[in-house]
Structures are given as structure tokens and as C-alpha cells.
Coordinates of C-alpha atoms and ligand atoms in Angstrom, one line a residue:
M1 CA 67.3 94.4 97.9
P2 CA 69.5 92.1 95.8
P3 CA 69.1 88.3 96.4
L4 CA 71.4 86.8 98.7
T5 CA 74.2 84.7 97.0
T6 CA 76.3 81.8 98.3
A7 CA 79.3 84.2 97.9
Q8 CA 80.6 85.4 101.2
P9 CA 81.6 89.0 100.9
T10 CA 83.3 88.9 104.3
P11 CA 84.9 85.6 105.4
L12 CA 83.1 83.8 108.3
P13 CA 84.8 84.4 111.4
H14 CA 85.0 80.8 112.4
E15 CA 88.6 80.8 113.7
R16 CA 88.8 84.2 115.2
A17 CA 85.6 84.5 117.0
R18 CA 84.1 82.5 119.8
P19 CA 80.7 83.1 121.3
L20 CA 80.8 85.0 124.5
R21 CA 80.8 82.6 127.6
P22 CA 77.7 82.8 129.9
G23 CA 78.5 85.3 132.6
S24 CA 81.0 87.2 130.5
T25 CA 80.3 90.9 129.8
Y26 CA 78.5 91.5 126.6
P27 CA 79.7 94.4 124.5
A28 CA 76.6 96.6 125.1
R29 CA 76.9 95.9 128.8
D30 CA 73.7 97.1 130.8
L31 CA 72.0 98.0 127.5
C32 CA 72.5 94.6 126.0
S33 CA 69.0 93.1 124.9
Q34 CA 70.4 89.5 124.9
C35 CA 69.5 89.3 121.2
G36 CA 71.7 86.2 120.9
L37 CA 74.3 87.6 118.3
C38 CA 77.1 87.4 120.8
D39 CA 76.2 83.8 121.6
S40 CA 77.2 82.8 118.0
R41 CA 80.4 83.1 116.0
W42 CA 78.8 86.3 114.5
V43 CA 80.0 88.1 117.7
A44 CA 82.9 88.9 115.5
Y45 CA 80.8 91.6 113.9
V46 CA 79.2 92.9 117.1
R47 CA 80.7 96.4 116.8
R48 CA 78.8 97.4 113.7
S49 CA 75.7 95.2 114.3
C50 CA 74.6 95.6 118.0
A51 CA 71.6 97.9 118.0
F52 CA 72.9 99.4 121.1
L53 CA 76.5 100.1 120.1
E54 CA 75.7 101.6 116.8
Q55 CA 72.3 102.9 115.4
R56 CA 72.1 102.6 111.6
F57 CA 68.5 102.8 110.7
E58 CA 69.0 104.6 107.5
A59 CA 71.4 102.3 106.1
M60 CA 69.5 99.2 107.1
E61 CA 66.3 100.5 105.6
A62 CA 68.0 101.4 102.4
E63 CA 69.6 97.8 102.3
A64 CA 66.5 95.9 103.1
H65 CA 63.8 98.1 101.4
G66 CA 65.7 100.0 98.7
R67 CA 65.1 103.4 100.5
S68 CA 64.9 104.9 103.9
R69 CA 61.7 106.3 105.3
D70 CA 60.3 109.5 104.1
L71 CA 60.4 111.7 107.3
D72 CA 57.9 114.2 105.7
D73 CA 55.3 111.6 105.3
E74 CA 53.5 111.2 108.6
N75 CA 52.7 107.4 108.2
E76 CA 56.3 106.6 107.2
L77 CA 57.6 108.8 110.1
Y78 CA 55.8 106.6 112.5
F79 CA 55.6 103.2 110.9
G80 CA 58.6 103.1 108.8
V81 CA 59.0 102.2 105.1
H82 CA 56.0 100.5 103.7
Q83 CA 54.1 99.9 100.5
R84 CA 50.9 98.7 102.2
M85 CA 49.2 98.7 105.6
L86 CA 46.1 96.7 106.5
T87 CA 44.2 95.2 109.4
A88 CA 43.3 91.4 109.5
R89 CA 42.1 88.4 111.6
L90 CA 42.7 84.8 110.6
Q91 CA 39.2 83.3 109.6
Q92 CA 40.2 80.2 111.5
P93 CA 42.2 81.6 114.4
I94 CA 44.9 79.3 115.9
T95 CA 44.1 78.2 119.5
G96 CA 46.7 79.4 122.0
A97 CA 48.2 82.1 119.6
Q98 CA 48.9 85.6 121.0
W99 CA 46.2 87.1 118.8
T100 CA 44.7 85.2 116.0
G101 CA 47.9 83.5 115.0
I102 CA 48.8 85.1 111.6
V103 CA 52.5 85.0 112.4
S104 CA 52.4 81.2 113.0
R105 CA 50.3 80.6 110.0
I106 CA 52.8 82.4 107.9
G107 CA 55.5 80.3 109.3
V108 CA 53.6 77.0 108.7
R109 CA 52.7 78.0 105.0
A110 CA 56.3 79.1 104.3
L111 CA 57.5 75.7 105.2
E112 CA 54.6 73.7 103.6
S113 CA 55.0 75.7 100.3
G114 CA 58.7 75.0 100.2
M115 CA 59.6 78.7 100.3
V116 CA 62.0 78.1 103.2
D117 CA 63.8 75.2 104.7
A118 CA 63.4 76.4 108.3
V119 CA 61.8 79.1 110.6
L120 CA 63.6 80.7 113.4
C121 CA 61.0 81.2 116.1
V122 CA 60.7 81.0 119.9
Q123 CA 59.4 78.0 121.8
Q124 CA 59.1 77.9 125.6
D125 CA 60.9 76.1 128.2
P126 CA 59.0 73.0 129.3
E127 CA 59.4 74.1 132.8
D128 CA 58.5 77.6 132.5
R129 CA 56.1 79.0 130.0
F130 CA 57.8 82.5 130.0
T131 CA 61.4 81.3 129.4
P132 CA 62.2 81.6 125.7
V133 CA 63.9 78.9 123.7
P134 CA 64.9 79.9 120.2
V135 CA 64.8 77.2 117.6
L136 CA 65.2 76.6 113.8
A137 CA 61.8 74.9 113.3
R138 CA 61.9 72.4 110.4
T139 CA 58.2 71.2 110.6
P140 CA 54.8 73.0 111.0
E141 CA 54.3 71.4 114.3
E142 CA 57.7 73.0 115.6
V143 CA 56.4 76.3 114.4
L144 CA 52.9 76.0 116.0
A145 CA 54.9 75.0 119.2
A146 CA 56.3 78.5 119.1
R147 CA 53.1 80.4 119.0
V148 CA 52.2 83.0 121.7
N149 CA 54.6 85.7 123.0
K150 CA 57.2 84.8 125.6
P151 CA 57.3 88.5 126.9
T152 CA 60.9 88.3 128.0
L153 CA 64.2 89.1 126.3
S154 CA 65.0 86.2 123.9
P155 CA 68.4 85.3 122.5
N156 CA 66.9 84.5 119.0
L157 CA 70.2 84.9 117.1
R158 CA 71.9 82.3 119.2
V159 CA 70.7 79.8 116.8
L160 CA 72.6 81.1 113.8
E161 CA 75.3 79.0 115.3
Q162 CA 73.3 75.9 114.1
L163 CA 73.1 77.0 110.5
E164 CA 76.4 75.5 109.4
G165 CA 76.0 71.9 108.4
S166 CA 72.3 71.9 108.8
G167 CA 71.3 72.1 105.2
I168 CA 69.3 75.0 105.7
R169 CA 69.9 77.6 102.8
R170 CA 66.5 79.5 103.1
L171 CA 65.3 80.9 106.2
L172 CA 62.2 82.8 107.5
A173 CA 63.3 84.6 110.7
I174 CA 60.6 85.8 113.1
A175 CA 62.1 88.4 115.4
V176 CA 61.8 91.8 117.3
G177 CA 63.4 94.9 116.2
C178 CA 66.7 94.8 118.0
Q179 CA 67.3 91.3 116.8
V180 CA 66.3 92.3 113.2
Q181 CA 69.0 95.1 113.4
A182 CA 71.6 92.7 114.2
L183 CA 70.5 90.1 111.8
R184 CA 70.3 92.5 108.8
A185 CA 73.8 93.8 109.8
V186 CA 75.3 90.4 109.4
Q187 CA 72.9 89.1 106.7
Q188 CA 75.4 89.1 103.9
T189 CA 77.8 86.9 105.8
L190 CA 75.3 84.2 106.7
P191 CA 75.5 80.9 104.9
L192 CA 72.1 81.4 103.3
D193 CA 70.7 81.9 99.7
N194 CA 67.6 83.6 101.0
L195 CA 66.3 85.3 104.1
Y196 CA 62.8 86.5 104.8
V197 CA 62.3 88.6 107.9
L198 CA 58.8 88.6 109.6
G199 CA 58.9 91.3 112.4
L200 CA 56.9 91.8 115.5
P201 CA 56.5 95.3 116.9
C202 CA 58.0 95.4 120.4
V203 CA 58.2 97.6 123.5
D204 CA 58.7 97.4 127.2
N205 CA 60.3 94.0 127.3
V206 CA 61.6 92.5 130.5
S207 CA 64.1 90.0 132.0
R208 CA 62.4 86.9 133.5
E209 CA 63.0 88.3 136.9
G210 CA 61.4 91.8 135.8
L211 CA 58.5 89.7 134.5
R212 CA 57.8 88.3 137.8
T213 CA 57.9 92.0 139.5
F214 CA 55.5 93.0 136.8
L215 CA 52.9 90.2 137.3
N216 CA 53.2 90.6 141.0
S217 CA 52.3 94.2 140.8
A218 CA 49.6 93.9 138.2
S219 CA 47.7 90.8 138.5
R220 CA 45.5 89.3 141.2
S221 CA 47.1 85.9 140.7
P222 CA 50.5 86.3 139.3
D223 CA 51.5 82.6 139.4
T224 CA 48.7 81.6 137.1
V225 CA 49.0 84.0 134.3
V226 CA 49.6 82.3 131.0
H227 CA 49.1 85.1 128.6
Y228 CA 48.9 88.9 128.7
E229 CA 48.7 91.8 126.3
F230 CA 48.4 95.5 126.6
M231 CA 45.4 96.0 124.2
Q232 CA 43.9 98.8 122.3
D233 CA 41.1 99.3 124.8
F234 CA 43.7 100.8 127.2
R235 CA 43.5 97.9 129.4
I236 CA 46.0 94.9 130.1
H237 CA 44.3 91.6 129.5
F238 CA 45.4 88.7 131.6
R239 CA 44.4 85.1 130.9
H240 CA 44.9 82.5 133.7
S241 CA 45.5 78.8 133.5
D242 CA 42.0 77.9 134.4
G243 CA 40.7 79.9 131.4
S244 CA 39.5 82.9 133.4
E245 CA 40.3 86.5 132.2
E246 CA 41.2 89.5 134.2
T247 CA 41.8 93.1 132.9
L248 CA 43.4 96.2 134.5
P249 CA 43.2 99.7 133.0
F250 CA 46.7 101.1 132.1
F251 CA 46.1 103.9 134.4
G252 CA 45.8 101.4 137.3
L253 CA 49.5 100.3 137.0
D254 CA 51.5 100.8 140.0
T255 CA 53.9 103.2 138.1
P256 CA 56.3 103.8 141.1
A257 CA 57.0 100.0 141.5
L258 CA 57.3 99.6 137.8
K259 CA 59.6 102.4 136.7
D260 CA 62.7 100.2 136.8
V261 CA 61.1 97.0 135.8
F262 CA 61.7 97.4 132.0
A263 CA 65.1 96.2 130.7
P264 CA 67.4 99.1 130.1
S265 CA 67.8 97.9 126.4
C266 CA 64.1 98.5 126.0
L267 CA 64.2 101.9 127.8
S268 CA 66.7 102.9 125.2
C269 CA 65.0 101.4 122.1
F270 CA 63.3 103.3 119.3
D271 CA 62.6 100.4 117.0
Y272 CA 59.1 99.8 118.3
T273 CA 57.6 99.1 114.6
N274 CA 60.6 96.9 113.6
A275 CA 62.0 99.1 110.8
G276 CA 64.2 96.2 109.1
A277 CA 61.6 93.5 108.7
D278 CA 60.0 92.7 105.3
L279 CA 56.6 92.3 106.9
V280 CA 55.4 93.3 110.4
V281 CA 52.5 91.8 112.2
G282 CA 51.4 93.5 115.4
Y283 CA 48.0 94.9 116.7
M284 CA 48.4 98.5 117.8
G285 CA 47.5 100.2 114.4
A286 CA 44.3 98.2 114.2
E287 CA 40.9 98.5 116.0
F288 CA 40.4 96.4 119.1
G289 CA 40.6 92.7 118.4
R290 CA 42.2 92.9 115.0
Q291 CA 45.8 92.6 113.9
W292 CA 47.8 95.2 112.1
I293 CA 50.0 94.4 109.0
T294 CA 52.8 96.5 107.5
V295 CA 54.1 95.3 104.2
R296 CA 57.5 97.0 103.8
N297 CA 58.7 95.7 100.5
P298 CA 57.9 92.9 97.8
R299 CA 59.4 90.2 99.9
G300 CA 57.1 91.1 102.7
Q301 CA 54.2 91.0 100.4
R302 CA 55.3 87.5 99.2
L303 CA 54.9 86.4 102.9
L304 CA 51.6 87.9 103.1
D305 CA 50.5 86.2 99.8
L306 CA 51.0 82.9 101.6
V307 CA 48.1 83.6 104.0
E308 CA 46.0 86.4 102.4
T309 CA 43.1 84.1 101.2
E310 CA 42.8 82.8 104.7
L311 CA 42.4 86.4 106.3
D312 CA 39.4 88.5 106.9
T313 CA 41.0 91.9 106.0
A314 CA 40.0 95.6 106.3
P315 CA 41.7 99.0 105.5
V316 CA 43.6 100.7 108.3
S317 CA 41.5 103.6 110.0
S318 CA 42.4 106.4 112.3
R319 CA 40.2 108.3 114.8
G320 CA 40.6 110.8 117.7
D321 CA 43.5 113.0 118.7
R322 CA 46.3 111.6 121.0
R323 CA 48.5 114.6 121.6
A324 CA 46.9 116.0 124.9
A325 CA 46.8 112.5 126.3
V326 CA 50.5 111.9 125.5
Q327 CA 51.6 115.2 127.1
Q328 CA 49.6 114.5 130.2
G329 CA 51.0 111.0 130.4
I330 CA 54.6 112.1 130.1
E331 CA 54.1 114.4 133.3
A332 CA 52.2 111.7 135.2
Y333 CA 54.9 109.1 134.4
D334 CA 57.6 111.4 135.5
K335 CA 56.0 112.1 138.7
A336 CA 55.2 108.4 139.2
V337 CA 51.6 109.2 139.8
R338 CA 49.4 106.1 140.9
L339 CA 45.7 106.5 140.7
P340 CA 43.2 104.7 143.1
R341 CA 41.6 101.8 141.3
W342 CA 38.2 103.6 141.1
L343 CA 39.7 106.6 139.4
A344 CA 41.8 104.5 137.1
E345 CA 38.7 102.5 136.0
L346 CA 36.8 105.9 135.4
V347 CA 39.7 107.4 133.4
G348 CA 40.0 104.0 131.5
L349 CA 36.2 104.2 130.6
V350 CA 36.5 107.7 129.2
V351 CA 39.6 107.1 127.3
Q352 CA 38.1 104.0 125.8
R353 CA 35.2 106.0 124.6
I354 CA 36.8 109.1 123.2
G355 CA 40.5 108.1 123.0
P356 CA 42.6 107.5 119.9
K357 CA 41.6 104.4 117.8
G358 CA 43.4 102.5 114.8
L359 CA 46.6 104.2 113.6
E360 CA 46.1 107.2 116.1
Y361 CA 46.3 104.6 119.0
G362 CA 49.6 103.2 117.4
R363 CA 50.9 106.9 117.3
F364 CA 49.8 107.3 120.8
S365 CA 51.8 104.4 122.0
I366 CA 54.8 105.4 119.9
D367 CA 54.8 109.1 121.2
S368 CA 54.3 107.8 124.8
H369 CA 57.2 105.3 124.6
F370 CA 59.6 107.5 122.5
T371 CA 59.3 110.4 124.9
R372 CA 59.7 108.3 127.9
N373 CA 62.8 106.6 126.4
A374 CA 64.5 109.8 125.1
L375 CA 64.1 111.2 128.7
W376 CA 65.5 108.0 130.2
L377 CA 68.4 108.1 127.8
R378 CA 69.1 111.8 128.5
R379 CA 69.2 111.1 132.2
H380 CA 71.1 107.9 132.2
Y381 CA 73.3 108.0 129.2
P382 CA 73.6 111.7 128.3
E383 CA 76.8 111.2 126.4
M384 CA 75.2 108.8 124.0
A385 CA 71.6 110.2 123.7
Q386 CA 72.4 112.5 120.8
R387 CA 73.8 109.7 118.6
H388 CA 71.5 106.9 119.7
I389 CA 68.2 108.6 119.2
P390 CA 67.4 108.1 115.5
A391 CA 66.3 111.1 113.2
F392 CA 62.7 109.8 113.0
A393 CA 62.3 109.5 116.9
R394 CA 63.9 113.0 117.4
R395 CA 61.3 114.5 115.1
I396 CA 58.6 112.8 117.0
V397 CA 59.9 113.7 120.5
E398 CA 60.4 117.2 119.7
R399 CA 56.6 117.7 119.4
Y400 CA 56.3 117.4 123.2
K401 CA 57.5 119.3 126.2
L402 CA 59.8 117.0 128.2
P403 CA 60.7 117.5 131.9
T404 CA 64.3 118.7 132.4
P405 CA 66.7 115.7 132.4
Ligands
FAD501 P1 51.6 84.0 117.2 O1 51.0 83.2 116.0 O2 51.2 83.6 118.6 O3 53.1 83.9 117.1 C1 53.9 84.6 118.0 C2 55.4 84.6 117.5 O4 56.1 85.3 118.4 C3 56.0 83.2 117.5 O5 56.3 82.9 116.2 C4 57.3 83.3 118.3 O6 58.4 82.9 117.6 C5 57.4 84.9 118.3 N1 58.0 85.2 119.9 C6 57.4 85.0 120.9 N2 58.1 85.5 121.9 C7 59.1 86.3 121.4 C8 60.2 87.1 121.8 N3 60.4 87.3 123.2 N4 61.0 87.6 120.9 C9 60.9 87.3 119.6 N5 60.0 86.6 119.2 C10 59.1 86.0 120.0 N6 52.6 94.3 118.9 C11 52.0 95.6 119.0 O7 51.3 96.0 118.1 N7 52.5 96.5 120.0 C12 53.3 96.1 121.1 O8 53.4 97.0 121.9 C13 53.8 94.8 121.0 N8 54.7 94.4 122.0 C14 55.3 93.1 122.0 C15 56.2 92.7 122.9 C16 56.8 91.6 122.8 C17 57.9 91.1 123.8 C18 56.6 90.6 121.8 C19 57.2 89.3 121.7 C20 55.4 91.0 120.8 C21 54.9 92.1 120.7 N9 53.9 92.5 119.9 C22 53.4 93.8 119.9 C23 53.5 91.7 118.9 C24 52.1 91.1 119.3 O9 52.0 90.9 120.6 C25 52.0 89.7 118.6 O10 53.1 88.9 118.9 C26 51.8 89.8 117.1 O11 50.6 90.5 116.7 C27 51.6 88.4 116.4 O12 50.4 87.8 117.0 P2 50.1 86.3 116.4 O13 48.9 85.8 117.1 O14 50.0 86.4 114.9 O15 51.3 85.5 116.9
SF4_502 FE1 75.6 91.3 121.7 FE2 73.0 91.5 121.0 FE3 73.7 92.2 123.5 FE4 74.5 93.7 121.5 S1 72.4 93.3 122.2 S2 75.8 93.0 123.1 S3 74.6 92.2 119.8 S4 73.9 90.1 122.6
SF4_503 FE1 64.6 94.6 121.6 FE2 63.3 97.1 121.7 FE3 61.8 94.9 122.0 FE4 63.5 95.7 123.9 S1 61.8 96.9 123.2 S2 63.4 93.5 123.2 S3 65.3 96.5 122.7 S4 63.0 95.5 120.3

């Protein structure tokens, strides 16, 4: 990708565009993921930037990485353009991080090394740990204050509005896929000399209200949950404010109650592995307890270089065969089957022992979500399903038998 210049190929839309007022209808309407673009003057570019109005994966990948993904390469089909994949743990994990804190450590090192002037990241509301507060962090402390997921829709791009006059010319943006799609689309119009993008994989996000419904249905003590994650052992791990842990097998979820809990944006999203980021740090392609890193381009490698000596790394691995489990899951989800707890525990134990691991677990999760989302779109937005489902997702979905829309 050519370096950014101070030249503005398109004039900034200062005078023409005003951020949308709270309460006004966002252009993507029900499908809006509240990415924050429309709360900034870059709302002027919404028609060609919003992930829910126009999908432009191939162009985005070509601009960001120099080429689009090779659909005939099984790893690229699933995980996007990459030059390297590995698994890792921070040797000295960051207390309170979502996993071991690789993302926060990269943010800290990017500031300390002078690589960037600021890090776009998401702190939390002082009154509510799950309400996201996007910021342009200027110090390591401010980056660390953003550690741990806020598992709710976050208007990250809102803070683009603060760039002008801030003195920030080099930025590291930490963001999920829909935010990155919009960011990449306006990248050349931003008042920046350099932009690095550190992506998180993302799926099944919820509004703050949706999170309440989810926790009420899944946890024994919803009000004390401070952290949770769907992990590679097929269980949801909850941590409570008193430090205690609670786990629930995926198969024990109250599927009928949760069918409508995820945001419509996320039920129509196919950017699980964050196609446009330079570097992606998640967990689902790694064995239990480790993080999974995808380096998409040389800029991503430069980000990883900031912390690589602090990591305990290992190659990616893959075991098992996901396909039958995915097909059974499609049917069970569609019929909203809810297993009794004892059976859910039993199925969980068996799947944990013989189920997919490493990259195959990643493919299991991608297949399960892409098939569910394709079906949801065909049922709720049949007129847009064809153009909205990207080619790589269509190829994956075609491998399974879906119920009639
Ligand atoms: P930390 O060092 O704790 O840093 C977390 C970073 O996340 C912070 O910099 C913060 O700015 C950012 N952040 C927090 N909340 C949000 C938000 N709502 N939107 C944007 N940025 C945010 N990984 C997978 O492999 N599979 C998944 O299915 C998956 N789902 C996810 C869903 C959501 C909503 C989110 C936010 C992340 C998800 N991840 C997923 C990523 C994973 O959970 C970890 O965030 C990632 O591995 C980094 O861990 P860490 O310990 O290095 O992060
Ligand atoms: Fe605007 Fe973002 Fe919503 Fe699209 S998803 S309408 S760009 S705020
Ligand atoms: Fe955005 Fe997709 Fe994550 Fe929803 S699941 S917040 S649409 S990246």
C-alpha cells in the first residue's frame, strides 16, 4: 500500500457534512453497527464507506494489502490475505486484559517507540464496565485503561472528529471489522501521514440492552459478570467481580431466548476475521489458552515486531474435522433446540475431547456463523442477500445444506 501523504485526494467535507444527531436515522438503518463514522464529519462518505450499504472486500484488500485473497487457497479463503500466522502468549501477561494483552502491549510499544502519536482504542464508562468509550489515547496508561473487551457495539470512528487540531499525524487504530471497513474507505481523506490498523476478529456483538438479555439467560449471576469469552473448549467462561469463574457449554445456551439478541448488523456480517486490518489478534485459530495472530502485510509485521521478543510463540496447528458438527449445528439452531443442562455438559465433554482444534476450530466457528448469517439475510433482507454476501463467504456457505429461507 502506498504511504499516506498529507495531500488530500478528496477535499474534507467540513462545510457540507455534519455528524448525524443522536436519535436521527443512520443511513444503514436497522443494520447500522454504530461504528461511529456517521458521528463524524466523514459521514459525507457514508454511501461508499458503510459496511452495510456497500460491500467492497476485494477493493479494500487490494488497497490495504496489495492484492485480494486467493479463494483457491483454503487458509486465505477462511482467514483472509496473510503472509504469516502464528499463536502466542505474552510472557508477562497484562492483568485484566481480555486474553494475555498482546493488543494493549502493541499499543503501548507503538507509543513508546514513537511509531505513532496516538492509539484509537476503547475505554469503558466509569459507571458501567460494558459501555464503550472510544478515545485517542496519547499515553501508555490511557492505552492500558482500554484493555479488555467491551462486548457491545462501539462507535470507535466517532473520535476521527477529534483529529483536526490535535497534532496527531500518525495513528494506530484498534478496531473490529465493520469499523475497519469504514476506516479504510475514508483513509485517504484523513488528516494523517500514517495509519496502522490492528484488528480484532469479531462476531455476535450486541447492543448494551442485548448484552443484559444475554447475561440474564446465560449466567447464574448476571449483575456481577466483569468479563466473558466464548473459548476454544466449547464453553463460555464468565469471570465475576469477586474473582470467581463460571463456565457454561455452548450447547447449554438458551437458543430460543437468544435468537434475536445479536444486533442485526452482526447477523448480516461476514467480516469475522477482519479482512482490512494490517495485523489481527484473536484466539479462535489457536489451541486453548493461546492467542492467534494473522500478519496480513509488512505494516502488520512492523506492529508485531514491536512485541515479538516479549512473546512465547508457536506455529499454528489444526486437528479434527468440523464439517458434520457444523451441519448438525445449522439444523439445531434453526429449530431453536435447547438441550437440558446434563446433556449439554455431556455433548460439551465429547466435543471438547474429539472436536476441532486450532485452525480447524477457527473454521468451525466461521462456517457456523457464515451459514447462520446467510440464512438470516436471505430471510430478513432477501433483496440484498446476493450483493451483500461476499464471494469468499458464498463459497464457504455453499458447502452446507441450509434450510429453506
Ligand atoms: P486486550 O489487551 O485486553 O485489548 C483489548 C482491546 O480491544 C482494547 O485495545 C480495546 O480498545 C479493544 N476493544 C474493546 N472492546 C471493543 C469493541 N467493542 N470494539 C472495538 N474494539 C474494542 N476473537 C476471536 O478469535 N474470535 C471471536 O469470536 C472474537 N469475538 C470478539 C468480539 C468482540 C465484540 C470483541 C471486542 C473482540 C472479539 N475477539 C474475538 C477478540 C478477542 O476477544 C480479544 O479481544 C483479542 O484476542 C485481544 O485480546 P488481548 O488480551 O490481546 O486484548
Ligand atoms: Fe454510519 Fe457506521 Fe452506521 Fe454505517 S454502520 S450507518 S457508517 S454509523
Ligand atoms: Fe461489526 Fe461484524 Fe463485529 Fe458486528 S460482528 S460489531 S458488524 S465486526
